[in-house]
């Protein structure tokens, strides 16, 4: 879908605001990553056949799903105007009307590059935050999942954030032990959509609770942010595409391994398998009609092309493919 009227002007006005905070790109990393991935420990958020490796090949890309624990959000907010009698068939609610969620982050390796898409909820929340969002005690968190995949934080050369809501960028910064927040991945460039950063710095009353500046301001201070506009390509074959709906500047990520080897990381355009139907939008979506329009644009492409679909908040089968049962009617089939 094309930009709405005024988007170009808004993009230009937002662009200069942060230019001074962004250091120039220093070039590719100087050391070579290991040639093969270690198997990832079996994880209930990444179901796979017995004996299968935790990594999967997508042409020239190697993908590893790394989930950041579990949290809960209000089911009504997650499904908007969809009646509870319908959505609870897919996502049962607890006694506080919350449904189980996770943030499925993705490691993408290509040659010398290791990209991390999203950084989860993080560990900055206080006791009230942990209670409200039902953060599960003892669940595997993102740093542990990355270690289980055979990597250290210093191996990550790029981090791509689809947007700056707290559940997508929480491990971008960490306490260095002195109370100072620093980039969690010390060698990485952090890729952020320009308009999204501008909005995060001056959110409106409705979405202000979704943003925590502690997750990105230390990145600006460190000069490790790479801003982009309608599209950004942190490594060859991985393209972030501005896709309004959830908010004005969120991105989906298309992963092209060459030939027919394509995947799409839906971010909050299609956060779970239950959100595949075009009218099933979130109450959190600021522009639900744009969400629907972008689903009508992208879902047919994914189904026709046999692309892998990666659902950021899906707890049971986060990777699958879309099938079109009849014109405009799609569903997700879990990856075998």
Short mmCIF file of C-alpha atoms in Angstrom, two decimals:
data_model
loop_
_atom_site.label_atom_id
_atom_site.label_comp_id
_atom_site.label_asym_id
_atom_site.label_seq_id
_atom_site.Cartn_x
_atom_site.Cartn_y
_atom_site.Cartn_z
CA UNK A 1 0.00 0.00 0.00
CA UNK A 2 1.32 3.45 -0.86
CA UNK A 3 1.95 6.20 1.63
CA UNK A 4 -1.00 8.24 2.74
CA UNK A 5 -1.05 11.98 1.90
CA UNK A 6 1.49 13.93 3.93
CA UNK A 7 3.70 10.94 4.79
CA UNK A 8 6.66 12.24 2.80
CA UNK A 9 6.47 15.61 4.50
CA UNK A 10 6.15 13.99 7.92
CA UNK A 11 9.13 11.75 7.16
CA UNK A 12 11.29 14.74 6.24
CA UNK A 13 10.27 16.65 9.34
CA UNK A 14 11.12 13.72 11.57
CA UNK A 15 14.39 12.92 9.89
CA UNK A 16 16.52 15.84 10.98
CA UNK A 17 15.46 15.64 14.60
CA UNK A 18 17.78 12.76 15.41
CA UNK A 19 20.53 13.11 12.84
CA UNK A 20 23.01 14.42 15.39
CA UNK A 21 22.48 11.35 17.58
CA UNK A 22 23.35 8.82 14.91
CA UNK A 23 26.95 7.91 14.24
CA UNK A 24 28.13 7.09 10.71
CA UNK A 25 28.18 3.41 9.74
CA UNK A 26 31.72 2.13 10.48
CA UNK A 27 31.63 -0.72 7.96
CA UNK A 28 31.17 -4.48 8.29
CA UNK A 29 32.48 -6.44 11.29
CA UNK A 30 36.14 -7.39 11.09
CA UNK A 31 35.97 -10.93 12.46
CA UNK A 32 34.22 -13.93 10.97
CA UNK A 33 31.49 -15.74 12.87
CA UNK A 34 31.56 -19.51 13.30
CA UNK A 35 30.64 -21.33 10.11
CA UNK A 36 27.90 -23.50 11.62
CA UNK A 37 25.30 -23.07 14.32
CA UNK A 38 25.20 -25.22 17.40
CA UNK A 39 21.89 -27.00 17.88
CA UNK A 40 19.45 -24.98 19.96
CA UNK A 41 18.12 -26.67 23.08
CA UNK A 42 14.58 -28.03 22.69
CA UNK A 43 12.17 -25.22 23.49
CA UNK A 44 8.40 -25.48 23.72
CA UNK A 45 8.04 -22.17 21.87
CA UNK A 46 9.87 -23.61 18.86
CA UNK A 47 8.27 -27.01 18.15
CA UNK A 48 10.16 -29.15 15.64
CA UNK A 49 10.50 -32.82 14.71
CA UNK A 50 12.64 -34.95 17.08
CA UNK A 51 16.31 -34.67 16.30
CA UNK A 52 15.90 -31.57 14.14
CA UNK A 53 18.38 -28.74 14.52
CA UNK A 54 17.38 -25.50 16.23
CA UNK A 55 18.44 -23.56 13.15
CA UNK A 56 16.80 -23.69 9.74
CA UNK A 57 18.18 -22.78 6.34
CA UNK A 58 16.41 -20.30 4.09
CA UNK A 59 18.63 -20.26 1.04
CA UNK A 60 21.64 -18.10 1.92
CA UNK A 61 20.18 -17.25 5.34
CA UNK A 62 20.26 -19.30 8.54
CA UNK A 63 17.35 -18.59 10.89
CA UNK A 64 17.13 -19.38 14.60
CA UNK A 65 14.09 -18.49 16.68
CA UNK A 66 14.94 -17.17 20.16
CA UNK A 67 11.97 -16.39 22.39
CA UNK A 68 11.94 -13.99 25.33
CA UNK A 69 9.99 -15.86 27.98
CA UNK A 70 6.27 -15.43 28.43
CA UNK A 71 3.95 -12.58 29.39
CA UNK A 72 0.22 -11.88 29.28
CA UNK A 73 -1.94 -9.17 27.73
CA UNK A 74 -5.65 -8.49 27.92
CA UNK A 75 -7.41 -10.64 25.34
CA UNK A 76 -9.94 -7.96 24.52
CA UNK A 77 -7.18 -5.48 23.74
CA UNK A 78 -5.39 -8.06 21.60
CA UNK A 79 -8.48 -8.79 19.50
CA UNK A 80 -10.28 -5.45 19.43
CA UNK A 81 -13.84 -5.73 18.13
CA UNK A 82 -13.64 -9.51 17.61
CA UNK A 83 -16.12 -11.05 20.09
CA UNK A 84 -14.58 -12.99 22.96
CA UNK A 85 -16.67 -16.05 22.11
CA UNK A 86 -14.64 -16.23 18.88
CA UNK A 87 -11.12 -15.31 19.97
CA UNK A 88 -11.10 -17.46 23.10
CA UNK A 89 -11.38 -20.56 20.90
CA UNK A 90 -7.86 -19.77 19.77
CA UNK A 91 -6.42 -18.01 22.82
CA UNK A 92 -8.08 -18.96 26.14
CA UNK A 93 -8.08 -16.19 28.74
CA UNK A 94 -7.05 -16.47 32.38
CA UNK A 95 -9.12 -15.21 35.31
CA UNK A 96 -7.94 -11.65 34.55
CA UNK A 97 -8.93 -11.94 30.87
CA UNK A 98 -5.28 -12.13 29.80
CA UNK A 99 -3.92 -14.43 27.10
CA UNK A 100 -0.49 -16.08 26.94
CA UNK A 101 2.06 -14.23 24.83
CA UNK A 102 5.74 -14.31 24.04
CA UNK A 103 8.07 -12.26 21.88
CA UNK A 104 9.67 -14.48 19.26
CA UNK A 105 12.91 -12.80 18.26
CA UNK A 106 14.89 -14.06 15.29
CA UNK A 107 18.60 -14.55 14.69
CA UNK A 108 19.57 -14.33 11.02
CA UNK A 109 23.06 -15.34 9.92
CA UNK A 110 24.54 -14.60 6.52
CA UNK A 111 28.27 -14.76 5.99
CA UNK A 112 30.00 -12.51 8.50
CA UNK A 113 26.73 -10.92 9.63
CA UNK A 114 24.52 -11.94 12.53
CA UNK A 115 21.28 -9.98 12.76
CA UNK A 116 18.81 -10.06 15.65
CA UNK A 117 15.22 -9.03 14.90
CA UNK A 118 13.47 -7.69 18.05
CA UNK A 119 14.80 -7.87 21.61
CA UNK A 120 11.72 -8.82 23.63
CA UNK A 121 10.33 -7.43 26.88
CA UNK A 122 13.59 -7.12 28.79
CA UNK A 123 14.13 -6.94 32.53
CA UNK A 124 13.43 -3.31 33.46
CA UNK A 125 9.91 -3.78 34.83
CA UNK A 126 9.19 -3.43 38.55
CA UNK A 127 6.99 -5.75 40.63
CA UNK A 128 3.78 -4.03 39.51
CA UNK A 129 4.81 -4.33 35.86
CA UNK A 130 5.60 -8.03 36.29
CA UNK A 131 2.22 -8.61 37.92
CA UNK A 132 0.18 -6.66 35.37
CA UNK A 133 1.84 -8.39 32.43
CA UNK A 134 2.11 -11.79 34.09
CA UNK A 135 5.81 -12.24 33.39
CA UNK A 136 6.45 -15.93 33.94
CA UNK A 137 9.05 -16.79 36.55
CA UNK A 138 11.71 -19.23 35.42
CA UNK A 139 10.91 -18.96 31.70
CA UNK A 140 13.80 -18.87 29.26
CA UNK A 141 14.63 -15.23 28.55
CA UNK A 142 16.25 -13.85 25.43
CA UNK A 143 19.88 -13.80 26.68
CA UNK A 144 19.58 -17.46 27.69
CA UNK A 145 17.95 -18.37 24.39
CA UNK A 146 20.75 -16.67 22.44
CA UNK A 147 23.34 -18.53 24.51
CA UNK A 148 21.50 -21.82 23.91
CA UNK A 149 21.75 -21.12 20.17
CA UNK A 150 25.53 -20.93 20.54
CA UNK A 151 26.08 -17.18 20.46
CA UNK A 152 27.31 -14.42 22.72
CA UNK A 153 26.04 -10.81 22.71
CA UNK A 154 29.25 -9.69 21.02
CA UNK A 155 28.53 -11.92 18.03
CA UNK A 156 25.50 -9.82 17.01
CA UNK A 157 26.47 -7.32 14.32
CA UNK A 158 23.03 -5.77 13.71
CA UNK A 159 19.77 -5.42 15.66
CA UNK A 160 16.56 -4.60 13.78
CA UNK A 161 13.60 -3.26 15.77
CA UNK A 162 10.25 -3.33 13.95
CA UNK A 163 8.99 -0.64 16.33
CA UNK A 164 9.76 0.64 19.81
CA UNK A 165 6.92 -0.73 21.96
CA UNK A 166 8.35 -2.13 25.17
CA UNK A 167 7.65 -5.77 24.27
CA UNK A 168 9.77 -5.52 21.12
CA UNK A 169 12.90 -3.67 22.27
CA UNK A 170 13.32 -4.42 25.99
CA UNK A 171 16.69 -6.19 25.85
CA UNK A 172 18.22 -3.54 23.58
CA UNK A 173 19.85 -1.99 26.64
CA UNK A 174 21.07 -3.45 29.93
CA UNK A 175 22.52 -2.22 33.22
CA UNK A 176 26.32 -2.31 33.08
CA UNK A 177 26.49 -3.07 36.81
CA UNK A 178 26.83 0.55 37.91
CA UNK A 179 23.24 1.61 37.24
CA UNK A 180 24.09 2.95 33.78
CA UNK A 181 22.17 1.58 30.79
CA UNK A 182 24.30 0.60 27.81
CA UNK A 183 23.71 -1.26 24.52
CA UNK A 184 23.17 -4.95 25.26
CA UNK A 185 24.89 -5.98 22.03
CA UNK A 186 28.13 -4.01 22.15
CA UNK A 187 29.24 -4.51 18.54
CA UNK A 188 25.86 -4.03 16.90
CA UNK A 189 24.27 -1.28 14.89
CA UNK A 190 20.62 -0.83 15.89
CA UNK A 191 18.25 -0.24 12.98
CA UNK A 192 15.16 1.85 13.79
CA UNK A 193 12.57 3.42 11.51
CA UNK A 194 13.05 7.19 11.57
CA UNK A 195 9.41 8.17 12.07
CA UNK A 196 8.92 5.58 14.79
CA UNK A 197 11.81 7.00 16.80
CA UNK A 198 10.39 10.51 16.46
CA UNK A 199 6.98 9.33 17.64
CA UNK A 200 8.45 7.34 20.52
CA UNK A 201 10.12 10.51 21.75
CA UNK A 202 6.78 12.37 21.69
CA UNK A 203 3.98 9.79 21.93
CA UNK A 204 0.31 10.61 22.26
CA UNK A 205 -1.79 9.95 25.34
CA UNK A 206 -3.11 6.69 23.97
CA UNK A 207 0.16 4.92 23.23
CA UNK A 208 2.48 6.58 25.75
CA UNK A 209 2.37 3.52 28.08
CA UNK A 210 3.75 1.37 25.25
CA UNK A 211 7.06 3.24 25.18
CA UNK A 212 9.96 3.18 27.63
CA UNK A 213 12.79 5.57 26.65
CA UNK A 214 15.27 3.48 28.64
CA UNK A 215 15.13 1.01 25.78
CA UNK A 216 16.50 3.37 23.11
CA UNK A 217 17.95 6.60 24.51
CA UNK A 218 21.16 4.89 25.66
CA UNK A 219 21.54 3.68 22.07
CA UNK A 220 21.34 7.26 20.82
CA UNK A 221 23.83 8.36 23.45
CA UNK A 222 26.22 5.63 22.31
CA UNK A 223 25.86 6.62 18.64
CA UNK A 224 24.94 3.11 17.51
CA UNK A 225 21.58 3.83 15.81
CA UNK A 226 21.03 3.52 12.07
CA UNK A 227 17.83 5.28 10.98
CA UNK A 228 15.90 4.39 7.84
CA UNK A 229 12.76 5.58 6.08
CA UNK A 230 10.25 3.47 4.14
CA UNK A 231 12.72 0.59 3.87
CA UNK A 232 15.96 -0.52 5.49
CA UNK A 233 18.31 -3.41 4.66
CA UNK A 234 20.68 -4.13 7.56
CA UNK A 235 22.15 -7.20 5.83
CA UNK A 236 21.71 -8.49 2.27
CA UNK A 237 18.39 -10.27 1.86
CA UNK A 238 16.75 -8.84 4.99
CA UNK A 239 14.50 -5.87 4.30
CA UNK A 240 12.43 -3.92 6.82
CA UNK A 241 9.35 -2.42 5.15
CA UNK A 242 7.32 0.36 6.75
CA UNK A 243 3.80 -1.02 7.15
CA UNK A 244 1.36 1.33 8.91
CA UNK A 245 -1.60 0.07 10.89
CA UNK A 246 -0.47 -0.98 14.34
CA UNK A 247 1.02 2.49 14.43
CA UNK A 248 2.24 4.91 11.77
CA UNK A 249 5.71 3.51 11.19
CA UNK A 250 5.93 -0.13 12.27
CA UNK A 251 7.76 -2.45 9.88
CA UNK A 252 7.38 -6.01 8.74
CA UNK A 253 10.56 -7.81 7.68
CA UNK A 254 10.94 -9.74 4.43
CA UNK A 255 13.74 -12.31 4.41
CA UNK A 256 14.94 -13.39 0.97
CA UNK A 257 17.42 -16.25 0.91
CA UNK A 258 17.45 -16.38 -2.89
CA UNK A 259 15.10 -17.98 -5.40
CA UNK A 260 11.89 -19.18 -3.80
CA UNK A 261 13.36 -19.16 -0.28
CA UNK A 262 11.40 -16.32 1.32
CA UNK A 263 10.03 -15.68 4.81
CA UNK A 264 8.18 -12.79 6.40
CA UNK A 265 8.40 -11.66 10.01
CA UNK A 266 4.96 -10.15 10.49
CA UNK A 267 5.66 -8.15 13.67
CA UNK A 268 2.37 -6.67 14.93
CA UNK A 269 0.66 -6.66 11.55
CA UNK A 270 -0.18 -10.33 12.24
CA UNK A 271 1.04 -10.93 15.81
CA UNK A 272 -0.35 -14.48 16.24
CA UNK A 273 -1.79 -17.18 14.01
CA UNK A 274 -5.24 -16.19 15.27
CA UNK A 275 -4.78 -12.73 13.73
CA UNK A 276 -4.42 -14.00 10.16
CA UNK A 277 -8.05 -13.22 9.14
CA UNK A 278 -8.07 -9.75 7.59
CA UNK A 279 -10.77 -8.25 9.91
CA UNK A 280 -9.12 -9.59 13.08
CA UNK A 281 -7.19 -6.51 14.17
CA UNK A 282 -5.96 -5.51 17.60
CA UNK A 283 -7.52 -2.94 19.90
CA UNK A 284 -3.95 -1.64 20.19
CA UNK A 285 -3.88 -0.78 16.47
CA UNK A 286 -3.97 2.98 16.01
CA UNK A 287 -5.01 2.66 12.36
CA UNK A 288 -7.02 -0.58 12.01
CA UNK A 289 -8.19 0.19 8.48
CA UNK A 290 -4.56 0.47 7.39
CA UNK A 291 -3.84 -2.80 9.18
CA UNK A 292 -6.56 -4.44 7.09
CA UNK A 293 -5.34 -2.83 3.87
CA UNK A 294 -1.79 -4.03 4.46
CA UNK A 295 -2.99 -7.53 5.30
CA UNK A 296 -4.94 -7.53 2.03
CA UNK A 297 -1.71 -6.51 0.29
CA UNK A 298 0.73 -8.93 1.91
CA UNK A 299 -1.20 -12.08 2.87
CA UNK A 300 -1.96 -13.07 -0.76
CA UNK A 301 1.71 -12.65 -1.67
CA UNK A 302 2.83 -14.82 1.24
CA UNK A 303 0.28 -17.54 0.46
CA UNK A 304 0.92 -17.58 -3.29
CA UNK A 305 4.69 -17.60 -2.83
CA UNK A 306 4.73 -20.29 -0.15
CA UNK A 307 6.65 -17.93 2.14
CA UNK A 308 7.41 -18.94 5.70
CA UNK A 309 5.41 -16.85 8.17
CA UNK A 310 6.92 -15.94 11.54
CA UNK A 311 4.47 -14.71 14.18
CA UNK A 312 6.09 -12.54 16.83
CA UNK A 313 3.68 -13.21 19.71
CA UNK A 314 2.59 -16.78 18.94
CA UNK A 315 3.23 -19.19 21.83
CA UNK A 316 2.40 -22.53 20.22
CA UNK A 317 3.42 -22.71 16.54
CA UNK A 318 5.29 -19.48 15.74
CA UNK A 319 6.42 -20.57 12.27
CA UNK A 320 4.10 -21.71 9.49
CA UNK A 321 2.80 -21.03 6.03
CA UNK A 322 -0.37 -19.32 4.88
CA UNK A 323 -2.98 -21.04 2.75
CA UNK A 324 -5.89 -19.35 0.99
CA UNK A 325 -8.97 -21.52 1.42
CA UNK A 326 -11.08 -19.22 -0.71
CA UNK A 327 -10.51 -15.73 -2.13
CA UNK A 328 -9.45 -13.41 0.68
CA UNK A 329 -9.78 -16.11 3.36
CA UNK A 330 -6.43 -17.18 4.82
CA UNK A 331 -5.24 -19.42 7.64
CA UNK A 332 -1.86 -20.41 9.03
CA UNK A 333 -0.63 -24.00 8.81
CA UNK A 334 2.12 -24.85 11.34
CA UNK A 335 5.51 -25.74 9.92
CA UNK A 336 6.03 -29.50 9.91
#
